Coordinates of C-alpha atoms and ligand atoms in Angstrom, one line a residue:
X1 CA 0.0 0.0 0.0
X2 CA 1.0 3.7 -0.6
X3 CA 1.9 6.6 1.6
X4 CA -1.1 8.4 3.2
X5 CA -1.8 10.5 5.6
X6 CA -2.8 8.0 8.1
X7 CA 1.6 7.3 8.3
X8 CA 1.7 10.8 9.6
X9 CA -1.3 9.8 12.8
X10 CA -0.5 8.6 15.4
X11 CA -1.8 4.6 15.6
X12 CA -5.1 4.4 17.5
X13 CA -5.3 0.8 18.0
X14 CA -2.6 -2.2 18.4
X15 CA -0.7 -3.6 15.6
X16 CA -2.5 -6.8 15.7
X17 CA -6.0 -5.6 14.3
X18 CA -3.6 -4.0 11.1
X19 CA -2.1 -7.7 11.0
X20 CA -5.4 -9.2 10.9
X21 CA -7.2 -6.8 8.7
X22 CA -4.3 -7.3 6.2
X23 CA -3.6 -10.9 6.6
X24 CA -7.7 -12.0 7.0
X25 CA -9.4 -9.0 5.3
X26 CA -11.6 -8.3 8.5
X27 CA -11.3 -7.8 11.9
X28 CA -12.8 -6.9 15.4
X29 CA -11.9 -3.8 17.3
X30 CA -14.1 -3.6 20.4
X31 CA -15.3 -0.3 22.2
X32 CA -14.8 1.9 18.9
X33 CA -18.0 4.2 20.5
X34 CA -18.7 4.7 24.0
X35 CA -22.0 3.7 26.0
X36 CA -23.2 7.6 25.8
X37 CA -22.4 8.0 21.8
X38 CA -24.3 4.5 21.1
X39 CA -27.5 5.6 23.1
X40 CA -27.3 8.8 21.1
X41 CA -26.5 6.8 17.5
X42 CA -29.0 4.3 18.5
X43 CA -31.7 6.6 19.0
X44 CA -31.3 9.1 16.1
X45 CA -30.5 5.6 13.7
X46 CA -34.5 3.9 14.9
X47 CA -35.7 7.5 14.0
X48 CA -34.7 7.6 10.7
X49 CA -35.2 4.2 9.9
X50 CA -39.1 5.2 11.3
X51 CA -38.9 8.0 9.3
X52 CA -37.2 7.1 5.5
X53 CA -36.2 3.7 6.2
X54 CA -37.0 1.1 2.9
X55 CA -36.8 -2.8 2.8
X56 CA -33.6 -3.4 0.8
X57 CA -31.4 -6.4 -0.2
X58 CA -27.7 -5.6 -0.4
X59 CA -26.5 -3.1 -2.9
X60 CA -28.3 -4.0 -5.8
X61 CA -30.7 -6.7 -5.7
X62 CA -28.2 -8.9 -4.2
X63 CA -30.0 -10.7 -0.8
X64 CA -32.9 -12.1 0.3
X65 CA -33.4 -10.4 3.4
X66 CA -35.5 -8.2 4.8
X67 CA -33.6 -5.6 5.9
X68 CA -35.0 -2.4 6.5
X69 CA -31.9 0.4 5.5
X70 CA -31.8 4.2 5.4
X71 CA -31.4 6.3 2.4
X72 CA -28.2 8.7 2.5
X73 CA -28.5 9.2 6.3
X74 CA -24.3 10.3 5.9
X75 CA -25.7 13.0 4.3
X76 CA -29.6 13.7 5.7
X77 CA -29.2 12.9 9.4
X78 CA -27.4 15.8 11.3
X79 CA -26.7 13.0 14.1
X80 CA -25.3 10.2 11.4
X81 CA -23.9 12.7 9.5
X82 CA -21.5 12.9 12.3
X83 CA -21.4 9.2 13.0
X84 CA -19.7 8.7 9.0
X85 CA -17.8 11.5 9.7
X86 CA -16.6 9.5 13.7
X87 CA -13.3 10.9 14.1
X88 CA -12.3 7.9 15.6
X89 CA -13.7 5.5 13.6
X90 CA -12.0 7.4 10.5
X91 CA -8.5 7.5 12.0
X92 CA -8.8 3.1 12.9
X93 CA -10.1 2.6 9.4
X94 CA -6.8 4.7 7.9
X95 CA -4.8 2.7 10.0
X96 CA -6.1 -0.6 9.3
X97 CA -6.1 0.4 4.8
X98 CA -2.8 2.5 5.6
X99 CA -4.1 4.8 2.7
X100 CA -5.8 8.1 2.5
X101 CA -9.7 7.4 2.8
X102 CA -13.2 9.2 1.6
X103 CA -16.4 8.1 3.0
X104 CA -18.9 6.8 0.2
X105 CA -21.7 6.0 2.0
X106 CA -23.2 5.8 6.1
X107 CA -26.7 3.8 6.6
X108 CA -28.4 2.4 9.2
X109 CA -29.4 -1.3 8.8
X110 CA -32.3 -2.9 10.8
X111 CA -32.8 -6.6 10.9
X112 CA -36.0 -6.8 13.3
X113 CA -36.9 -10.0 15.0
X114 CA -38.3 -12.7 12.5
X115 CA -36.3 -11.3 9.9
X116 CA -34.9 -14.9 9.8
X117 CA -33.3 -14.6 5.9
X118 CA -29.9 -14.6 6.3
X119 CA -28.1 -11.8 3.8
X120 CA -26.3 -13.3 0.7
X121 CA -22.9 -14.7 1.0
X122 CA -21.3 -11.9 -0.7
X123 CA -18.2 -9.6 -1.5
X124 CA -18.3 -5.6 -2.0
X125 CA -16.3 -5.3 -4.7
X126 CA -18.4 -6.5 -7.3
X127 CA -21.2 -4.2 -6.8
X128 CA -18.5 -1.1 -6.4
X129 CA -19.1 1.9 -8.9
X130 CA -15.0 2.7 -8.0
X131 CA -11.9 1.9 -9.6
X132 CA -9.4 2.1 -6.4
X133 CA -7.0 0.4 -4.0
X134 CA -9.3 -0.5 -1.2
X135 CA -12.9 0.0 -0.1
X136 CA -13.9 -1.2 2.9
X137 CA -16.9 -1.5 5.3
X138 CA -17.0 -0.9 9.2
X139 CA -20.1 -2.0 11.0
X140 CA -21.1 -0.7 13.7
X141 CA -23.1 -2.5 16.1
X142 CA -25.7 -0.2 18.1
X143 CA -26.9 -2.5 19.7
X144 CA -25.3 -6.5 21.3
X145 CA -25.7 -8.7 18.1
X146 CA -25.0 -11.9 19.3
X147 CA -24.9 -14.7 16.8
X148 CA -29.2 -15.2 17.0
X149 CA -29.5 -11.4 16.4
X150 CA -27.2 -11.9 12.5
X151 CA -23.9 -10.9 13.6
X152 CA -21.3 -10.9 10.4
X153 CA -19.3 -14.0 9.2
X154 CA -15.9 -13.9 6.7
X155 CA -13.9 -16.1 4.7
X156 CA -10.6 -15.2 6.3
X157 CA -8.1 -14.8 3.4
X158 CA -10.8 -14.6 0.8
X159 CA -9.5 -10.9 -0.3
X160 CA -6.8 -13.0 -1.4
X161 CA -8.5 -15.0 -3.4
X162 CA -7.2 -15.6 -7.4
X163 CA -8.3 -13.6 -10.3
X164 CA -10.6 -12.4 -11.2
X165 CA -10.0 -9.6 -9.3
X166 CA -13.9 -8.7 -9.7
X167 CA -16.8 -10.9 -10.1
X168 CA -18.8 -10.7 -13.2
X169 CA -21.4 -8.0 -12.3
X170 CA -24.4 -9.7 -14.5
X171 CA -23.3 -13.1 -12.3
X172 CA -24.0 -11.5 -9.1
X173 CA -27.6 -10.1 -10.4
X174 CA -28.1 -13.2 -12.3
X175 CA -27.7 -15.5 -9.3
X176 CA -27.1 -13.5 -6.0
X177 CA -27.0 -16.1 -3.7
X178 CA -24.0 -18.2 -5.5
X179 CA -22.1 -16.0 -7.7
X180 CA -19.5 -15.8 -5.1
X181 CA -19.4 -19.5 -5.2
X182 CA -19.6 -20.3 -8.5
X183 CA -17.0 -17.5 -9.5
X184 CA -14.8 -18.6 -6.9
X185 CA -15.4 -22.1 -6.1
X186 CA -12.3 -22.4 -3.8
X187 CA -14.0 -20.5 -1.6
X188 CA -17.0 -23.0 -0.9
X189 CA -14.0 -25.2 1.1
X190 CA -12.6 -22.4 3.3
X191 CA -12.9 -21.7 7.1
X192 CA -15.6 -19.1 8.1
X193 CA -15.7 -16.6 11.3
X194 CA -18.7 -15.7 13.0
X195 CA -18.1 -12.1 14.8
X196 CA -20.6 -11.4 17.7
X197 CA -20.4 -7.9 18.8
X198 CA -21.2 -6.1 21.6
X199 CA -23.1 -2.5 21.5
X200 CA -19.7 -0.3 20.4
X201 CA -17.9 -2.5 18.6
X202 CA -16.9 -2.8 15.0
X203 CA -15.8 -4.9 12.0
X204 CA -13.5 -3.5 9.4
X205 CA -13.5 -5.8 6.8
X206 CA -12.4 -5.3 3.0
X207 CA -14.0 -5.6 -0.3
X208 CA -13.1 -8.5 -1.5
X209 CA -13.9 -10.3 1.8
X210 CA -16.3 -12.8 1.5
X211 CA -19.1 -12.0 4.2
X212 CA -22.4 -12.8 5.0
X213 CA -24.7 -12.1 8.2
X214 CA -27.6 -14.1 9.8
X215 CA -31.2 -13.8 10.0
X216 CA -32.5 -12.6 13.1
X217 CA -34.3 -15.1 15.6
X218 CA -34.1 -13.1 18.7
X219 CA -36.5 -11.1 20.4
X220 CA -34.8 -7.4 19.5
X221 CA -33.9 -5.5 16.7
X222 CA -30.7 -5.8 14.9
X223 CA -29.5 -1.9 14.5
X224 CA -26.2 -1.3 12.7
X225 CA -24.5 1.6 11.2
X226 CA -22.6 0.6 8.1
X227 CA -20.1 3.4 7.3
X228 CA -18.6 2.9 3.9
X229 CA -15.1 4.3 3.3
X230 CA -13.2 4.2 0.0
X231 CA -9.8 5.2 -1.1
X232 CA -9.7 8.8 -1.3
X233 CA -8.2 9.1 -5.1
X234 CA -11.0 6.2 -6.1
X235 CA -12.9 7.5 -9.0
X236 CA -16.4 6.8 -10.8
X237 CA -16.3 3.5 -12.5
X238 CA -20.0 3.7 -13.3
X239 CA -22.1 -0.4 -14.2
X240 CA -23.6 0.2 -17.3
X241 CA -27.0 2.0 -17.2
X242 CA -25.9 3.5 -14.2
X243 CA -25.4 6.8 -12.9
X244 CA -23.8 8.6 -9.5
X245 CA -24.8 12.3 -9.2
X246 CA -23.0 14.1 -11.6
X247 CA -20.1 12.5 -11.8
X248 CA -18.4 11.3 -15.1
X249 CA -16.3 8.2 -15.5
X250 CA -13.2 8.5 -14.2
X251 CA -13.6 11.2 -11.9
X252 CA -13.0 11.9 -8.3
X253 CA -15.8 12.2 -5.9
X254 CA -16.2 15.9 -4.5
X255 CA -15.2 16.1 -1.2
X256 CA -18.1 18.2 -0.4
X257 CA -20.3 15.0 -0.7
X258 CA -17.6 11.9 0.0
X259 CA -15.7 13.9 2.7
X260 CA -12.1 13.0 3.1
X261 CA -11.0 11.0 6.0
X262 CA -8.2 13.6 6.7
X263 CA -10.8 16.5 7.1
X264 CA -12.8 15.2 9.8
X265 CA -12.1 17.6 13.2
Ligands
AKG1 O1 -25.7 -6.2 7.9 C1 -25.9 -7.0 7.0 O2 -26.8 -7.8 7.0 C2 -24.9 -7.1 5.9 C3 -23.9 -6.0 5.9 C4 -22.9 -6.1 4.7 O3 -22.9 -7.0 3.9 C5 -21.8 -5.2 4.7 O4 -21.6 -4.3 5.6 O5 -21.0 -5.2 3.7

């Protein structure tokens, strides 16, 4: 990986998370929020969803579940808006990529109880509009998700995996639920890790992790906050038929929309 800014910061958490997010394209940092800023997160995150939030599967069309997910909160929300822009959060995902980061995208996912559809086996990558070094997902758990409530499990290694580097788009909307699978099939063979997380916690992972998360059998909601951060000199790689904003391919996101990692106060 390149220089970036995050070199010139000091590290915010041990070496062994960087190790791990390297070496296993996730990891687990605990206590990334306090008690006082999950209350806070938790409550203004149930509001929105109350007040925009749509059924969604992952990205497009790809997943099963019925997951109930906010619409530009990083931007909408004054409250999430400074949850994407977490200080904290920010400088751990720099350290982890050890590149200079944007964020792309903040939402607030709810799983409620009987949402028992797990959400597709699935990598990030192949449903990024980017051309970059890294993107990569923390998610944020507002509330304990233990492993009834759909906590997150990774393919360690899986970022790893052999070419192709990306996943044939029309494969993924084709056939969500196998394309990883079937474009990978050494994958079907490998260990997976189950994360349970307690209120505050995170997973970093990257996007070409495989990942999934489970349905929800418990008795509560599932609340998250997904904060989506990409390399900050990514640019527009649009899927055909699609369009972002204004933005042409090949060009970099403005920063007043996909603020830069290295601006947050
Ligand atoms: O929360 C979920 O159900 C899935 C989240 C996910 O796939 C992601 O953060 O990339």
């Amino acid at each position: 990986m390149t220089e970036t800014s995050s070199q010139t910061r000091s590290a915010v958490v041990d070496q062994r998370y960087v190790t791990q997010f390297r070496e296993d394209g996730f990891t687990h940092v605990p206590n990334v929020l306090t008690p006082e800023e999950v209350a806070q997160y938790r409550a203004a995150a149930l509001a929105e969803i109350e007040r925009s939030g749509v059924v969604a599967g992952m990205g497009m069309k790809v997943g099963v579940t019925a997951v109930r997910i906010t619409k530009d909160a990083f931007r909408n929300n004054d409250v999430l808006r400074g949850l994407a822009r977490h200080p904290r959060v920010g400088a751990i995902a720099e350290q982890l990529s050890g590149i200079s980061l944007r964020v792309w995208g903040g939402e607030t996912l709810v799983k409620s109880p009987g949402d028992a559809a797990p959400t597709t086996w699935h990598d990030d990558l192949t449903l990024a509009p980017l051309d970059g070094r890294l993107l990569l997902n923390a998610w944020i758990a507002l509330v304990d998700v233990p492993v009834e409530r759909g906590c997150m499990t990774f393919i360690p290694g899986s970022h790893r995996r052999p070419e192709p580097f990306r996943a044939p788009l029309t494969a993924a909307q084709e056939n969500p639920e196998s394309y990883l699978f079937d474009t990978y099939p050494g994958l079907t063979w490998d260990r997976r890790v189950t994360v349970p997380l307690r209120a505050g916690d995170a997973t970093f992972h990257q996007w070409r992790t495989g990942h999934t998360a489970g349905g929800n059998t418990s008795d509560a909601d599932r609340v998250a906050f997904i904060t989506t951060y990409t390399d900050a000199e990514a640019t527009y790689r649009p899927h055909p038929g699609h369009q972002w904003a204004d933005l042409e391919a090949g060009q970099l996101p403005p920063d007043e929309i996909y603020p830069r990692v290295a601006d947050f106060a």
